[in-house]
Amino acid sequence: SATAQERSTDCPSSTGTHGCEIAVAELDYGPQHVVASSEALTKGGQARYDLVVGSDVIFSETHASLSTALSRLMAMPDGRAVLCLADNRVGIAGFLHGCEAAGLLVDVQPITPEMLARARVETDDDDLGSEAMGKEVNTHSIYNVRWAPKELP
């Protein structure tokens, strides 16, 4: 939940000065928590995260409320979210609809067998994306979420 302690750290840039701040916090985005949780993470209601990252965070219709949380958390106009989601999950259609209603654009990039093969080599994990322990294989995609450009009057 958002009551979890937020952790921040400075990261050095190539010039030796501090070039960025990394803040990590857990977000409870269930429909009963999304408003309080995202408000607690935004410090006075101002969205402040340049990047929100998540993996396998939608697996029911109630998780479509993640679109509301992202619209509260992503900094404008350049905030981004990158999510890795199983393609067959219930709730993805609702999430995409919620993103559109909130003024967010979503680009979907399927994870290809070539990408999985490269990840297996880089991680020494032969089970990555395969039928491990008799489980059904799910295909996944990367969902890149960003703010839609504002129309000029």
PDB file of C-alpha atoms in Angstrom:
ATOM      1  CA  SER A   1       0.000   0.000   0.000  1.00  0.00           C
ATOM      2  CA  ALA A   2       1.035   3.613  -0.280  1.00  0.00           C
ATOM      3  CA  THR A   3       1.581   3.711   3.450  1.00  0.00           C
ATOM      4  CA  ALA A   4       4.792   1.804   2.832  1.00  0.00           C
ATOM      5  CA  GLN A   5       7.875   3.933   3.407  1.00  0.00           C
ATOM      6  CA  GLU A   6       9.057   5.606   0.226  1.00  0.00           C
ATOM      7  CA  ARG A   7      12.766   5.177  -0.406  1.00  0.00           C
ATOM      8  CA  SER A   8      14.761   7.754  -2.346  1.00  0.00           C
ATOM      9  CA  THR A   9      18.345   7.947  -3.444  1.00  0.00           C
ATOM     10  CA  ASP A  10      20.470  10.200  -5.627  1.00  0.00           C
ATOM     11  CA  CYS A  11      22.301   8.610  -8.505  1.00  0.00           C
ATOM     12  CA  PRO A  12      25.586  10.003  -9.772  1.00  0.00           C
ATOM     13  CA  SER A  13      25.817  11.241 -13.335  1.00  0.00           C
ATOM     14  CA  SER A  14      28.805  10.716 -15.594  1.00  0.00           C
ATOM     15  CA  THR A  15      30.114  14.134 -14.489  1.00  0.00           C
ATOM     16  CA  GLY A  16      30.135  13.118 -10.831  1.00  0.00           C
ATOM     17  CA  THR A  17      27.216  15.362  -9.908  1.00  0.00           C
ATOM     18  CA  HIS A  18      23.881  14.047  -8.816  1.00  0.00           C
ATOM     19  CA  GLY A  19      21.842  13.659 -11.981  1.00  0.00           C
ATOM     20  CA  CYS A  20      18.591  12.124 -10.802  1.00  0.00           C
ATOM     21  CA  GLU A  21      16.492  11.009  -7.890  1.00  0.00           C
ATOM     22  CA  ILE A  22      15.043   7.526  -7.687  1.00  0.00           C
ATOM     23  CA  ALA A  23      11.964   7.085  -5.512  1.00  0.00           C
ATOM     24  CA  VAL A  24      10.425   3.670  -4.969  1.00  0.00           C
ATOM     25  CA  ALA A  25       7.030   3.120  -3.370  1.00  0.00           C
ATOM     26  CA  GLU A  26       4.431   0.396  -3.407  1.00  0.00           C
ATOM     27  CA  LEU A  27       1.076   1.321  -4.950  1.00  0.00           C
ATOM     28  CA  ASP A  28      -2.197  -0.348  -3.987  1.00  0.00           C
ATOM     29  CA  TYR A  29      -4.360   0.367  -7.022  1.00  0.00           C
ATOM     30  CA  GLY A  30      -7.433  -1.739  -6.194  1.00  0.00           C
ATOM     31  CA  PRO A  31     -10.667   0.249  -6.696  1.00  0.00           C
ATOM     32  CA  GLN A  32     -11.172   0.763  -2.968  1.00  0.00           C
ATOM     33  CA  HIS A  33      -7.627   2.124  -2.524  1.00  0.00           C
ATOM     34  CA  VAL A  34      -6.649   3.864  -5.770  1.00  0.00           C
ATOM     35  CA  VAL A  35      -7.594   7.419  -4.802  1.00  0.00           C
ATOM     36  CA  ALA A  36      -6.073   7.417  -1.311  1.00  0.00           C
ATOM     37  CA  SER A  37      -3.041   5.421  -2.411  1.00  0.00           C
ATOM     38  CA  SER A  38      -2.179   7.589  -5.416  1.00  0.00           C
ATOM     39  CA  GLU A  39      -2.872  10.830  -3.490  1.00  0.00           C
ATOM     40  CA  ALA A  40      -0.529   9.672  -0.722  1.00  0.00           C
ATOM     41  CA  LEU A  41       2.224   9.166  -3.293  1.00  0.00           C
ATOM     42  CA  THR A  42       1.748  12.483  -5.103  1.00  0.00           C
ATOM     43  CA  LYS A  43       2.602  14.900  -2.282  1.00  0.00           C
ATOM     44  CA  GLY A  44      -0.299  17.316  -2.293  1.00  0.00           C
ATOM     45  CA  GLY A  45      -1.976  15.995  -5.409  1.00  0.00           C
ATOM     46  CA  GLN A  46       0.826  16.920  -7.827  1.00  0.00           C
ATOM     47  CA  ALA A  47       1.852  14.010 -10.049  1.00  0.00           C
ATOM     48  CA  ARG A  48       5.602  13.683  -9.832  1.00  0.00           C
ATOM     49  CA  TYR A  49       6.842  10.396 -11.233  1.00  0.00           C
ATOM     50  CA  ASP A  50       8.700  10.526 -14.533  1.00  0.00           C
ATOM     51  CA  LEU A  51       8.523   6.742 -14.846  1.00  0.00           C
ATOM     52  CA  VAL A  52       6.183   4.161 -13.357  1.00  0.00           C
ATOM     53  CA  VAL A  53       7.161   0.498 -13.871  1.00  0.00           C
ATOM     54  CA  GLY A  54       5.006  -2.569 -13.305  1.00  0.00           C
ATOM     55  CA  SER A  55       4.862  -6.243 -14.215  1.00  0.00           C
ATOM     56  CA  ASP A  56       1.851  -8.592 -14.198  1.00  0.00           C
ATOM     57  CA  VAL A  57      -0.250  -5.969 -12.403  1.00  0.00           C
ATOM     58  CA  ILE A  58      -3.566  -6.632 -14.193  1.00  0.00           C
ATOM     59  CA  PHE A  59      -5.318  -9.947 -13.710  1.00  0.00           C
ATOM     60  CA  SER A  60      -8.950  -9.027 -12.985  1.00  0.00           C
ATOM     61  CA  GLU A  61     -11.516  -6.402 -14.001  1.00  0.00           C
ATOM     62  CA  THR A  62     -10.924  -4.514 -10.738  1.00  0.00           C
ATOM     63  CA  HIS A  63      -7.301  -3.920 -11.740  1.00  0.00           C
ATOM     64  CA  ALA A  64      -8.434  -1.748 -14.661  1.00  0.00           C
ATOM     65  CA  SER A  65      -8.379   1.064 -12.066  1.00  0.00           C
ATOM     66  CA  LEU A  66      -4.607   1.150 -12.600  1.00  0.00           C
ATOM     67  CA  SER A  67      -5.391   3.664 -15.378  1.00  0.00           C
ATOM     68  CA  THR A  68      -6.722   6.090 -12.732  1.00  0.00           C
ATOM     69  CA  ALA A  69      -3.629   5.626 -10.574  1.00  0.00           C
ATOM     70  CA  LEU A  70      -1.312   6.237 -13.537  1.00  0.00           C
ATOM     71  CA  SER A  71      -3.153   9.429 -14.486  1.00  0.00           C
ATOM     72  CA  ARG A  72      -2.561  10.702 -10.930  1.00  0.00           C
ATOM     73  CA  LEU A  73       1.074   9.607 -10.671  1.00  0.00           C
ATOM     74  CA  MET A  74       2.638  10.304 -14.062  1.00  0.00           C
ATOM     75  CA  ALA A  75       4.285  13.730 -14.321  1.00  0.00           C
ATOM     76  CA  MET A  76       2.874  15.928 -17.068  1.00  0.00           C
ATOM     77  CA  PRO A  77       3.608  16.231 -19.898  1.00  0.00           C
ATOM     78  CA  ASP A  78       6.484  13.751 -20.140  1.00  0.00           C
ATOM     79  CA  GLY A  79       5.652  11.098 -17.541  1.00  0.00           C
ATOM     80  CA  ARG A  80       5.702   7.510 -18.741  1.00  0.00           C
ATOM     81  CA  ALA A  81       4.667   4.079 -17.525  1.00  0.00           C
ATOM     82  CA  VAL A  82       6.109   0.800 -18.776  1.00  0.00           C
ATOM     83  CA  LEU A  83       4.146  -2.321 -17.943  1.00  0.00           C
ATOM     84  CA  CYS A  84       4.719  -5.960 -18.826  1.00  0.00           C
ATOM     85  CA  LEU A  85       1.348  -7.712 -18.970  1.00  0.00           C
ATOM     86  CA  ALA A  86       0.127 -11.171 -19.969  1.00  0.00           C
ATOM     87  CA  ASP A  87      -1.916 -10.804 -23.151  1.00  0.00           C
ATOM     88  CA  ASN A  88      -4.824 -12.973 -22.033  1.00  0.00           C
ATOM     89  CA  ARG A  89      -5.590 -11.261 -18.701  1.00  0.00           C
ATOM     90  CA  VAL A  90      -9.089 -10.197 -17.790  1.00  0.00           C
ATOM     91  CA  GLY A  91      -9.086  -6.452 -17.128  1.00  0.00           C
ATOM     92  CA  ILE A  92      -6.750  -5.302 -19.907  1.00  0.00           C
ATOM     93  CA  ALA A  93      -9.612  -4.019 -22.081  1.00  0.00           C
ATOM     94  CA  GLY A  94     -10.967  -1.998 -19.141  1.00  0.00           C
ATOM     95  CA  PHE A  95      -7.478  -0.684 -18.425  1.00  0.00           C
ATOM     96  CA  LEU A  96      -7.046   0.459 -22.050  1.00  0.00           C
ATOM     97  CA  HIS A  97     -10.482   2.130 -22.016  1.00  0.00           C
ATOM     98  CA  GLY A  98      -9.634   3.878 -18.714  1.00  0.00           C
ATOM     99  CA  CYS A  99      -6.335   5.121 -20.134  1.00  0.00           C
ATOM    100  CA  GLU A 100      -8.084   6.606 -23.150  1.00  0.00           C
ATOM    101  CA  ALA A 101     -10.668   8.309 -20.914  1.00  0.00           C
ATOM    102  CA  ALA A 102      -7.856   9.748 -18.757  1.00  0.00           C
ATOM    103  CA  GLY A 103      -6.000  11.208 -21.763  1.00  0.00           C
ATOM    104  CA  LEU A 104      -3.299   8.555 -21.857  1.00  0.00           C
ATOM    105  CA  LEU A 105      -1.981   6.844 -24.989  1.00  0.00           C
ATOM    106  CA  VAL A 106      -0.904   3.211 -24.858  1.00  0.00           C
ATOM    107  CA  ASP A 107       1.453   1.580 -27.357  1.00  0.00           C
ATOM    108  CA  VAL A 108       1.595  -2.216 -27.152  1.00  0.00           C
ATOM    109  CA  GLN A 109       4.691  -4.155 -28.216  1.00  0.00           C
ATOM    110  CA  PRO A 110       4.450  -7.962 -28.141  1.00  0.00           C
ATOM    111  CA  ILE A 111       7.385  -9.749 -26.552  1.00  0.00           C
ATOM    112  CA  THR A 112       8.742 -11.892 -29.355  1.00  0.00           C
ATOM    113  CA  PRO A 113      10.375 -15.330 -29.075  1.00  0.00           C
ATOM    114  CA  GLU A 114      13.650 -13.614 -30.036  1.00  0.00           C
ATOM    115  CA  MET A 115      13.357 -11.252 -27.076  1.00  0.00           C
ATOM    116  CA  LEU A 116      12.716 -14.197 -24.754  1.00  0.00           C
ATOM    117  CA  ALA A 117      15.696 -16.093 -26.176  1.00  0.00           C
ATOM    118  CA  ARG A 118      17.946 -13.066 -25.545  1.00  0.00           C
ATOM    119  CA  ALA A 119      16.566 -12.722 -21.992  1.00  0.00           C
ATOM    120  CA  ARG A 120      17.233 -16.425 -21.326  1.00  0.00           C
ATOM    121  CA  VAL A 121      20.874 -15.974 -22.338  1.00  0.00           C
ATOM    122  CA  GLU A 122      21.287 -12.756 -20.333  1.00  0.00           C
ATOM    123  CA  THR A 123      19.746 -14.251 -17.168  1.00  0.00           C
ATOM    124  CA  ASP A 124      20.820 -17.907 -17.476  1.00  0.00           C
ATOM    125  CA  ASP A 125      17.121 -18.802 -16.964  1.00  0.00           C
ATOM    126  CA  ASP A 126      16.091 -21.639 -19.275  1.00  0.00           C
ATOM    127  CA  ASP A 127      12.503 -21.593 -17.972  1.00  0.00           C
ATOM    128  CA  LEU A 128      11.832 -17.959 -18.867  1.00  0.00           C
ATOM    129  CA  GLY A 129       8.705 -17.910 -21.028  1.00  0.00           C
ATOM    130  CA  SER A 130       8.546 -21.698 -21.333  1.00  0.00           C
ATOM    131  CA  GLU A 131       6.198 -24.348 -20.020  1.00  0.00           C
ATOM    132  CA  ALA A 132       7.763 -24.689 -16.594  1.00  0.00           C
ATOM    133  CA  MET A 133       6.290 -27.166 -14.125  1.00  0.00           C
ATOM    134  CA  GLY A 134       3.303 -27.986 -16.345  1.00  0.00           C
ATOM    135  CA  LYS A 135       1.941 -24.432 -16.388  1.00  0.00           C
ATOM    136  CA  GLU A 136       0.334 -22.960 -19.477  1.00  0.00           C
ATOM    137  CA  VAL A 137       2.535 -20.518 -21.381  1.00  0.00           C
ATOM    138  CA  ASN A 138       1.207 -16.961 -21.477  1.00  0.00           C
ATOM    139  CA  THR A 139       2.352 -14.515 -24.100  1.00  0.00           C
ATOM    140  CA  HIS A 140       3.232 -11.065 -22.806  1.00  0.00           C
ATOM    141  CA  SER A 141       3.492  -7.571 -24.222  1.00  0.00           C
ATOM    142  CA  ILE A 142       5.111  -4.335 -23.144  1.00  0.00           C
ATOM    143  CA  TYR A 143       2.590  -1.521 -22.626  1.00  0.00           C
ATOM    144  CA  ASN A 144       4.154   1.926 -23.020  1.00  0.00           C
ATOM    145  CA  VAL A 145       1.824   4.528 -21.493  1.00  0.00           C
ATOM    146  CA  ARG A 146       2.248   8.260 -22.055  1.00  0.00           C
ATOM    147  CA  TRP A 147       0.191  11.423 -21.987  1.00  0.00           C
ATOM    148  CA  ALA A 148      -1.689  12.252 -25.194  1.00  0.00           C
ATOM    149  CA  PRO A 149      -0.533  15.534 -26.750  1.00  0.00           C
ATOM    150  CA  LYS A 150      -2.781  18.448 -25.845  1.00  0.00           C
ATOM    151  CA  GLU A 151      -4.788  19.939 -28.695  1.00  0.00           C
ATOM    152  CA  LEU A 152      -3.947  23.587 -29.383  1.00  0.00           C
ATOM    153  CA  PRO A 153      -6.947  25.971 -29.457  1.00  0.00           C
TER     154      PRO A 153
END
